[in-house]
XYZ file of C-alpha atoms in Angstrom:
586
model
C 0.000 0.000 0.000
C 2.743 2.445 0.970
C 4.759 1.440 -2.063
C 1.818 2.155 -4.317
C 1.228 5.547 -2.682
C 4.892 6.513 -3.035
C 4.828 5.517 -6.688
C 1.689 7.590 -7.214
C 3.231 10.642 -5.482
C 6.429 10.348 -7.531
C 4.388 10.140 -10.689
C 2.444 13.257 -9.693
C 5.685 15.125 -8.974
C 7.114 14.119 -12.341
C 3.910 15.299 -13.971
C 4.272 18.699 -12.286
C 8.024 18.990 -12.789
C 8.021 18.419 -16.538
C 5.750 21.384 -17.407
C 7.771 23.554 -15.018
C 11.032 22.638 -16.728
C 9.456 23.226 -20.126
C 8.165 26.668 -19.110
C 11.560 27.658 -17.684
C 13.260 26.501 -20.863
C 10.907 28.627 -22.942
C 11.786 31.650 -20.818
C 15.548 31.116 -20.537
C 16.760 29.441 -23.714
C 15.539 32.118 -26.181
C 17.608 34.746 -24.369
C 20.820 32.787 -24.850
C 23.139 33.828 -27.622
C 21.975 37.452 -27.937
C 24.814 39.322 -29.684
C 26.696 42.004 -27.791
C 25.966 45.520 -28.989
C 28.727 47.645 -30.469
C 29.584 50.946 -28.802
C 29.641 54.381 -30.400
C 32.790 56.465 -30.486
C 32.426 59.431 -28.123
C 32.094 62.825 -29.765
C 34.048 65.940 -28.819
C 32.936 68.070 -25.895
C 30.944 71.128 -26.879
C 32.993 74.335 -26.340
C 31.708 76.907 -23.892
C 31.874 79.709 -26.445
C 32.065 80.345 -30.168
C 35.601 80.326 -31.501
C 36.665 83.246 -33.675
C 40.056 84.334 -34.942
C 39.582 87.625 -33.063
C 39.135 85.901 -29.704
C 40.755 82.524 -30.238
C 42.107 81.871 -26.742
C 38.751 82.034 -24.975
C 36.634 80.385 -27.603
C 38.981 77.441 -28.087
C 38.789 76.423 -24.422
C 36.249 73.568 -24.187
C 33.837 73.024 -21.360
C 34.778 70.494 -18.719
C 34.436 67.007 -20.184
C 33.616 65.656 -16.737
C 30.244 67.356 -16.817
C 28.526 65.101 -19.318
C 24.864 65.847 -19.793
C 22.227 66.706 -22.364
C 23.550 70.222 -22.952
C 27.331 69.862 -23.100
C 28.112 66.671 -24.947
C 27.381 65.301 -28.360
C 26.798 61.676 -27.366
C 24.261 61.691 -24.594
C 20.988 60.111 -25.632
C 22.022 56.478 -25.418
C 20.350 56.073 -22.043
C 17.099 57.228 -23.607
C 16.959 53.885 -25.397
C 17.248 51.713 -22.292
C 14.408 50.176 -20.314
C 14.204 49.309 -16.622
C 13.665 45.594 -17.389
C 16.400 45.304 -20.016
C 20.098 46.228 -19.945
C 21.108 49.544 -21.517
C 21.356 49.404 -25.274
C 24.684 51.174 -25.267
C 27.325 52.217 -22.773
C 29.591 54.869 -24.236
C 32.575 55.676 -22.060
C 34.594 58.853 -22.446
C 38.225 57.680 -22.616
C 39.424 61.014 -21.227
C 37.377 60.913 -18.026
C 36.242 57.306 -17.748
C 32.680 58.499 -17.223
C 29.668 56.905 -18.838
C 28.513 59.310 -21.488
C 24.983 58.010 -21.287
C 24.521 59.054 -17.655
C 23.375 62.651 -17.891
C 22.883 64.715 -14.787
C 21.109 68.025 -14.294
C 22.531 70.769 -16.475
C 24.530 73.241 -14.435
C 25.357 75.510 -17.363
C 28.621 75.986 -19.252
C 31.642 76.593 -17.051
C 32.333 80.291 -16.644
C 29.996 81.212 -19.485
C 30.912 84.878 -19.909
C 28.960 87.301 -22.033
C 31.505 89.204 -24.111
C 31.257 90.992 -27.461
C 32.642 88.974 -30.357
C 32.997 91.788 -32.846
C 31.318 94.887 -34.264
C 27.589 94.319 -34.440
C 27.846 90.966 -32.662
C 27.131 90.595 -28.969
C 26.454 87.348 -27.150
C 24.566 88.846 -24.208
C 21.366 87.338 -25.584
C 20.474 84.831 -28.241
C 19.038 86.280 -31.445
C 17.144 83.067 -32.144
C 14.481 84.294 -29.713
C 13.677 87.225 -32.029
C 10.930 86.548 -34.558
C 11.590 87.259 -38.219
C 9.050 90.123 -38.238
C 11.090 91.976 -35.642
C 14.507 90.913 -36.900
C 14.104 92.016 -40.526
C 11.658 94.903 -39.964
C 10.989 95.259 -43.697
C 7.309 95.010 -44.685
C 8.112 93.880 -48.220
C 10.449 91.110 -47.028
C 8.229 89.907 -44.196
C 5.262 89.811 -46.579
C 7.234 87.540 -48.907
C 8.143 85.256 -46.006
C 4.524 85.033 -44.869
C 3.428 84.137 -48.399
C 6.121 81.448 -48.586
C 5.059 79.902 -45.276
C 1.624 79.334 -46.794
C 2.395 78.632 -50.438
C 5.763 76.857 -50.444
C 5.223 73.362 -51.851
C 8.100 71.788 -49.945
C 6.583 72.881 -46.635
C 3.225 71.498 -47.697
C 4.838 68.169 -48.607
C 6.553 68.029 -45.221
C 3.252 68.826 -43.514
C 1.808 65.695 -45.103
C 4.859 63.737 -43.923
C 4.024 64.855 -40.393
C 0.469 63.617 -40.782
C 1.759 60.292 -42.118
C 4.027 59.985 -39.070
C 1.057 60.762 -36.813
C -0.945 57.994 -38.491
C 1.947 55.614 -37.878
C 1.776 56.442 -34.171
C -1.919 55.610 -34.103
C -1.272 52.333 -35.935
C 1.486 51.315 -33.507
C -0.656 52.234 -30.531
C -3.444 49.975 -31.759
C -1.146 46.966 -32.077
C -0.836 46.342 -28.340
C -4.571 46.664 -27.649
C -6.966 43.680 -27.963
C -8.205 43.075 -31.496
C -11.894 42.098 -31.699
C -13.913 40.908 -34.695
C -17.602 40.212 -35.149
C -18.723 37.873 -37.885
C -21.613 35.813 -39.152
C -21.703 32.922 -41.572
C -23.924 30.350 -43.191
C -23.053 27.129 -44.977
C -24.115 23.631 -45.876
C -22.250 20.353 -45.482
C -22.777 16.702 -46.495
C -20.566 13.800 -45.547
C -20.380 10.627 -47.565
C -22.426 7.734 -46.193
C -19.422 5.423 -46.223
C -17.206 7.800 -44.252
C -16.715 7.876 -40.515
C -18.539 11.187 -40.095
C -21.376 10.074 -42.378
C -21.760 6.737 -40.582
C -21.899 8.521 -37.201
C -24.565 10.943 -38.433
C -26.705 8.023 -39.603
C -26.671 6.596 -36.070
C -27.517 9.879 -34.309
C -30.704 11.863 -33.991
C -30.996 15.604 -33.591
C -34.216 15.156 -31.655
C -36.132 12.044 -30.650
C -37.370 10.476 -33.838
C -35.681 13.131 -36.015
C -32.513 12.313 -37.967
C -29.788 14.701 -39.108
C -30.882 16.652 -42.182
C -28.956 15.888 -45.344
C -27.226 18.061 -46.338
C -26.628 19.692 -42.934
C -27.019 23.505 -42.828
C -24.789 25.537 -40.523
C -25.503 29.052 -39.213
C -23.034 30.986 -37.067
C -22.725 34.384 -35.408
C -19.729 34.962 -33.132
C -17.167 37.439 -31.882
C -13.445 36.720 -31.530
C -10.816 38.546 -29.485
C -7.061 38.173 -29.945
C -4.487 39.929 -27.787
C -0.716 39.737 -27.688
C 0.366 40.576 -24.157
C 3.239 43.047 -24.298
C 5.258 41.452 -21.511
C 8.636 42.642 -22.896
C 7.441 46.141 -23.951
C 8.077 45.246 -27.582
C 4.865 46.813 -28.849
C 4.984 49.792 -26.504
C 8.579 50.537 -27.453
C 7.603 50.391 -31.116
C 4.798 52.842 -30.359
C 7.164 55.176 -28.473
C 9.665 55.008 -31.341
C 6.922 55.977 -33.791
C 5.949 58.892 -31.527
C 9.555 60.085 -31.427
C 9.795 59.845 -35.190
C 6.639 61.923 -35.446
C 8.352 64.588 -33.341
C 11.523 64.240 -35.421
C 9.537 64.729 -38.634
C 7.968 67.790 -37.093
C 11.384 69.197 -36.208
C 12.590 68.450 -39.723
C 9.867 70.686 -41.097
C 10.706 73.360 -38.519
C 14.304 73.314 -39.744
C 13.183 73.692 -43.358
C 11.093 76.697 -42.256
C 14.184 78.405 -40.823
C 16.111 77.626 -44.007
C 13.275 78.994 -46.126
C 13.117 82.233 -44.133
C 16.882 82.675 -44.471
C 16.881 81.837 -48.182
C 14.132 84.329 -49.008
C 15.853 87.042 -46.957
C 19.194 86.322 -48.637
C 17.634 86.483 -52.115
C 15.779 89.668 -51.182
C 18.998 91.411 -50.150
C 20.653 90.085 -53.311
C 17.825 91.760 -55.233
C 18.485 95.038 -53.426
C 22.167 94.665 -54.308
C 21.301 94.255 -57.998
C 19.119 97.365 -57.819
C 22.089 99.267 -56.422
C 24.337 97.898 -59.138
C 21.909 99.379 -61.664
C 22.022 102.718 -59.860
C 25.826 102.602 -59.872
C 25.891 101.800 -63.587
C 23.483 104.650 -64.328
C 25.632 107.100 -62.374
C 28.794 105.830 -64.028
C 27.233 106.089 -67.487
C 26.126 109.631 -66.673
C 29.656 110.599 -65.632
C 31.184 108.900 -68.661
C 28.626 110.502 -70.967
C 29.676 113.892 -69.610
C 33.345 113.001 -70.159
C 32.471 111.923 -73.725
C 30.863 115.292 -74.394
C 33.936 117.048 -72.999
C 36.215 114.944 -75.225
C 34.088 115.758 -78.274
C 34.221 119.478 -77.443
C 37.972 119.352 -76.935
C 38.396 117.515 -80.246
C 36.323 120.175 -81.996
C 38.596 122.808 -80.430
C 41.677 120.904 -81.549
C 42.796 120.163 -78.015
C 42.174 116.382 -78.140
C 42.044 113.482 -80.592
C 39.462 111.040 -81.943
C 41.090 108.313 -79.827
C 39.870 109.898 -76.596
C 36.354 110.229 -78.021
C 36.223 106.580 -79.069
C 37.616 105.325 -75.758
C 34.963 107.221 -73.804
C 32.315 106.006 -76.264
C 33.435 102.378 -75.786
C 33.300 102.749 -72.021
C 29.729 104.063 -72.193
C 28.659 101.159 -74.423
C 30.324 98.630 -72.141
C 28.370 99.821 -69.119
C 25.122 100.008 -71.087
C 25.655 96.366 -72.034
C 26.386 95.515 -68.411
C 23.027 97.007 -67.418
C 21.206 94.440 -69.556
C 23.076 91.618 -67.836
C 22.086 93.019 -64.444
C 18.454 93.271 -65.579
C 18.552 89.557 -66.456
C 20.023 88.715 -63.055
C 17.198 90.683 -61.423
C 14.630 88.631 -63.337
C 16.243 85.382 -62.211
C 16.498 86.430 -58.555
C 12.879 87.620 -58.571
C 11.769 84.291 -59.991
C 13.748 82.365 -57.380
C 11.899 84.336 -54.716
C 8.593 83.712 -56.490
C 9.331 79.989 -56.620
C 10.116 79.897 -52.903
C 6.876 81.774 -52.227
C 4.959 79.221 -54.313
C 3.766 81.612 -57.000
C 4.327 82.230 -60.696
C 6.867 84.808 -61.958
C 5.950 88.377 -61.147
C 7.612 91.535 -59.972
C 8.885 91.389 -56.407
C 8.125 94.488 -54.376
C 10.984 95.897 -52.314
C 11.405 98.844 -50.022
C 13.567 101.812 -51.116
C 16.589 101.801 -48.800
C 20.098 103.175 -48.601
C 21.669 99.821 -49.297
C 25.208 100.474 -48.091
C 23.887 101.942 -44.838
C 21.370 99.122 -44.289
C 21.919 97.346 -40.990
C 20.129 94.430 -39.368
C 19.872 94.039 -35.571
C 23.060 93.134 -33.739
C 23.436 89.389 -33.400
C 23.278 87.796 -29.984
C 25.013 84.424 -30.130
C 24.418 83.203 -26.597
C 26.441 80.100 -25.696
C 26.891 76.945 -27.802
C 24.822 74.755 -25.466
C 21.769 76.815 -26.442
C 22.072 75.422 -29.963
C 20.868 72.068 -28.616
C 17.547 73.685 -27.746
C 17.244 76.276 -30.513
C 18.295 74.348 -33.630
C 15.458 72.255 -35.057
C 17.865 69.950 -36.919
C 19.632 69.112 -33.643
C 16.311 68.401 -31.956
C 15.391 66.201 -34.918
C 18.655 64.260 -34.644
C 18.123 63.930 -30.881
C 14.720 62.341 -31.348
C 16.106 60.046 -34.041
C 18.716 58.801 -31.551
C 16.055 58.083 -28.942
C 13.844 56.332 -31.512
C 16.764 54.218 -32.753
C 17.495 53.144 -29.170
C 13.910 51.996 -28.763
C 14.185 50.090 -32.047
C 17.081 48.166 -30.501
C 14.863 47.214 -27.575
C 12.105 46.114 -29.958
C 14.557 43.898 -31.832
C 15.928 42.508 -28.562
C 12.450 41.614 -27.300
C 11.980 39.339 -30.308
C 14.445 36.891 -28.715
C 12.021 36.308 -25.827
C 8.742 34.356 -25.769
C 5.544 36.032 -26.870
C 2.286 35.377 -25.052
C -0.991 35.692 -26.927
C -4.578 35.093 -25.884
C -7.430 34.123 -28.177
C -11.057 33.837 -27.155
C -14.397 33.646 -28.884
C -18.086 33.392 -28.061
C -21.162 33.048 -30.234
C -24.107 30.972 -31.364
C -24.181 28.104 -33.870
C -27.085 25.926 -35.072
C -28.256 24.015 -38.132
C -31.518 25.945 -38.170
C -31.903 29.731 -37.684
C -34.873 28.991 -35.448
C -32.534 27.396 -32.892
C -29.666 29.880 -33.353
C -30.142 31.878 -30.152
C -31.175 29.021 -27.878
C -29.107 29.274 -24.703
C -27.185 27.264 -23.662
C -27.939 24.703 -26.392
C -26.562 26.816 -29.283
C -23.954 28.735 -27.273
C -20.317 28.174 -28.271
C -17.112 29.622 -26.800
C -13.411 28.984 -26.624
C -10.334 30.432 -24.884
C -6.737 29.643 -25.800
C -3.440 30.906 -24.417
C -0.277 30.479 -26.469
C 3.340 30.920 -25.423
C 5.775 30.776 -28.335
C 9.506 31.363 -28.333
C 12.235 31.020 -30.959
C 14.672 28.229 -30.075
C 16.665 27.405 -33.200
C 17.678 29.158 -36.407
C 17.419 32.684 -34.990
C 19.570 34.159 -37.737
C 16.847 36.504 -38.969
C 16.156 37.824 -35.454
C 19.876 38.179 -34.755
C 20.405 40.028 -38.043
C 17.533 42.422 -37.291
C 18.995 43.073 -33.840
C 22.447 43.875 -35.218
C 20.897 46.041 -37.933
C 18.995 48.004 -35.281
C 22.247 48.453 -33.382
C 23.995 49.721 -36.532
C 21.170 52.165 -37.202
C 21.409 53.366 -33.619
C 25.107 54.088 -34.097
C 24.296 55.882 -37.338
C 21.805 58.058 -35.475
C 24.375 58.883 -32.779
C 27.052 59.791 -35.320
C 24.530 61.831 -37.269
C 23.691 63.685 -34.059
C 27.375 64.385 -33.436
C 27.812 65.617 -37.003
C 24.707 67.809 -36.776
C 25.930 69.535 -33.615
C 29.424 70.088 -35.018
C 27.960 71.412 -38.256
C 25.653 73.788 -36.358
C 28.536 75.108 -34.277
C 30.693 75.525 -37.387
C 27.945 77.371 -39.243
C 27.600 79.882 -36.419
C 31.353 80.448 -36.203
C 31.679 80.875 -39.973
C 28.845 83.370 -40.191
C 29.683 85.509 -37.165
C 33.303 85.855 -38.293
C 32.059 86.680 -41.779
C 29.801 89.419 -40.408
C 32.722 90.824 -38.439
C 35.322 90.732 -41.213
C 33.012 91.899 -43.981
C 31.847 94.780 -41.793
C 35.438 95.939 -41.366
C 36.025 95.494 -45.098
C 33.016 97.712 -45.861
C 34.411 100.534 -43.740
C 37.738 100.361 -45.586
C 35.978 100.180 -48.959
C 34.020 103.310 -48.095
C 37.275 105.164 -47.458
C 38.669 103.842 -50.739
C 35.549 104.987 -52.592
C 35.777 108.470 -51.088
C 39.362 108.769 -52.308
C 38.442 107.500 -55.783
C 35.533 109.935 -56.075
C 37.932 112.764 -55.302
C 40.426 111.413 -57.856
C 37.732 111.243 -60.559
C 36.751 114.861 -59.901
C 40.392 115.955 -59.981
C 41.154 113.980 -63.156
C 38.116 115.438 -64.916
C 39.132 119.005 -64.045
C 42.708 118.394 -65.163
C 41.501 116.802 -68.425
C 39.263 119.780 -69.179
C 42.227 122.105 -68.680
C 44.438 119.829 -70.825
C 46.722 119.051 -67.899
C 45.844 115.323 -67.766
C 45.436 112.577 -70.342
C 42.056 110.981 -71.065
C 43.484 107.639 -69.964
C 43.826 108.917 -66.411
C 40.167 109.948 -66.433
C 39.098 106.566 -67.804
C 41.130 104.646 -65.240
C 39.844 106.768 -62.358
C 36.225 106.337 -63.462
C 36.674 102.612 -63.987
C 38.293 102.100 -60.592
C 35.552 104.100 -58.901
C 32.830 102.018 -60.532
C 34.584 98.744 -59.729
C 35.048 99.814 -56.116
C 31.359 100.667 -55.847
C 30.470 97.282 -57.292
C 32.799 95.520 -54.870
C 31.343 97.549 -52.000
C 27.816 96.530 -52.995
C 28.832 92.869 -53.261
C 30.635 93.009 -49.917
C 27.544 94.525 -48.325
C 25.427 91.771 -49.857
C 27.768 89.152 -48.420
C 27.632 90.811 -45.011
C 23.824 90.939 -44.987
C 23.733 87.334 -46.166
C 26.084 86.376 -43.332
C 23.827 88.098 -40.783
C 20.805 86.267 -42.203
C 22.607 82.911 -42.206
C 23.966 83.484 -38.695
C 20.428 84.247 -37.530
C 19.285 80.980 -39.089
C 22.295 79.043 -37.756
C 21.443 80.177 -34.223
C 17.930 78.794 -34.690
C 16.179 82.021 -35.643
C 13.296 82.233 -38.068
C 11.262 79.419 -36.526
C 7.512 79.740 -36.973
C 4.974 77.977 -34.780
C 2.432 75.871 -36.635
C 0.012 73.396 -35.114
C -0.248 69.760 -36.230
C -2.625 68.092 -33.746
C -1.786 64.474 -33.026
C -2.724 62.277 -30.080
C 0.476 60.923 -28.568
C 0.433 58.341 -25.776
C 2.435 58.655 -22.598
C 5.956 57.379 -22.983
C 6.857 54.329 -20.997
C 9.604 56.254 -19.231
C 10.798 59.830 -19.161
C 14.184 59.005 -20.675
C 12.637 58.335 -24.061
C 11.752 61.985 -24.316
C 15.264 63.310 -24.737
C 16.433 66.620 -23.286
C 14.250 67.771 -20.420
C 10.930 67.509 -22.233
C 7.656 65.779 -21.469
C 4.908 64.898 -23.867
C 1.261 65.258 -22.838
C -1.475 62.839 -23.846
C -2.770 65.217 -26.511
C 0.132 67.007 -28.098
C -0.063 70.008 -30.388
C 3.146 70.738 -32.193
C 5.419 73.319 -30.736
């Protein structure tokens, strides 16, 4: 008796132990052999100021590399990809300090961030990116063109649709981790052969006392089914969060194009003003040369000069008249570029009458380089791409683990519609739980995981490149504004001297104390200097416009409503931001 009981207990234990071992194997074995992720090379520390040749010592000194956080380092959003229940996707260690570059602390500000002037017309006490384009340009004709472009530019409209597509992707991803329910109805007919097992059984059974199965047998069904994949490894929620981040990245991409569009229209507008001033210069030069031609003709008639002087002055007049036609063509092309950017057909572009050489835009405030991380839309876009790529790694990693799905259904089924809703006779239901895990031949999953890791590294390197490029753009433009401004002042002095030399040469030529060649050379040099001065001024204004854009200026708020879910953890957001349940674009 005892022997039989012990045998029965051992059998029961074996029956319980085997499913336990099987379940543990399903949970443990799939996680074996997950490849190790590659690490990104750390980027350079962001300097505390903008380097210029005029102030090289201060602006070359980088911020402390020991303070690694969202605002002072280029590689910092790796931790945004990690989850509490999974190891970090990437651990990037700064070889100089030994610190983990993914562990960002609260931003304490750049070390000793002084506010000093960089050059004439450039002060970094404030950041000019906070100034709207209406206030910065203060030209009704230019701001009207920009406003038209913000509405009519086709590229912006295309990007707006890209944002809506990204929003739809978020909604699709959000629906994947919710239960999926279907409701269906069906009707059919079925007949088994008499000499088959099913047919023989039907012949022996009765549906009701004294009533055999109808032949053929009708079948009527109405039922609902529910299927649900339980997101136990956050695979679906991470995919949803990645889609939400890509929506925000797409939004920032459009914001960056807006700043580029504002800068491009402003640059073309000032180029148009420069061409207008070139025409004015040519008209004045032709007027002066026409007067010199008349003097040469009078002196020839008086026998005090030769036909050579007359023809040389005549040739100079014709040359400048020809140049005017070329400038007119350039004006047409610049106007049409502006019209294209504004999304309209060729037409005359209105511009304000200004003293071009004395035209000045507001002094630039550069702020500190760490502000670029918040003000530049392309940097914010790259930041969100890094966070999304980190979540993609977690999605790919979760595919190594078992997936648990539930399926259930309930409905009514009968051979006659009259009996269809008889309860419980016609009631049918089922419930199934399924746990499936990959055990062998995981090459496809492993390849997807490594691909996600490679794309994450690409996103990090792209972020580093974007920040370096933004910093370089600011440095290039602010030094250009400074140097071209100094060049303009020198050119003005040169022009004043040449104007005096032209007047003196003309008087001496009229009194036969100077050759006509001296008059021609003086007039030509004066015109060329004016042209160079106009071009230098155009380059300076273009540098101010591009510096304004490089600092993040010219952004325009536009709303793209999209319902975004809460992120699974705050780190997925990026730099100090939080996303509400219903988000309207910033």
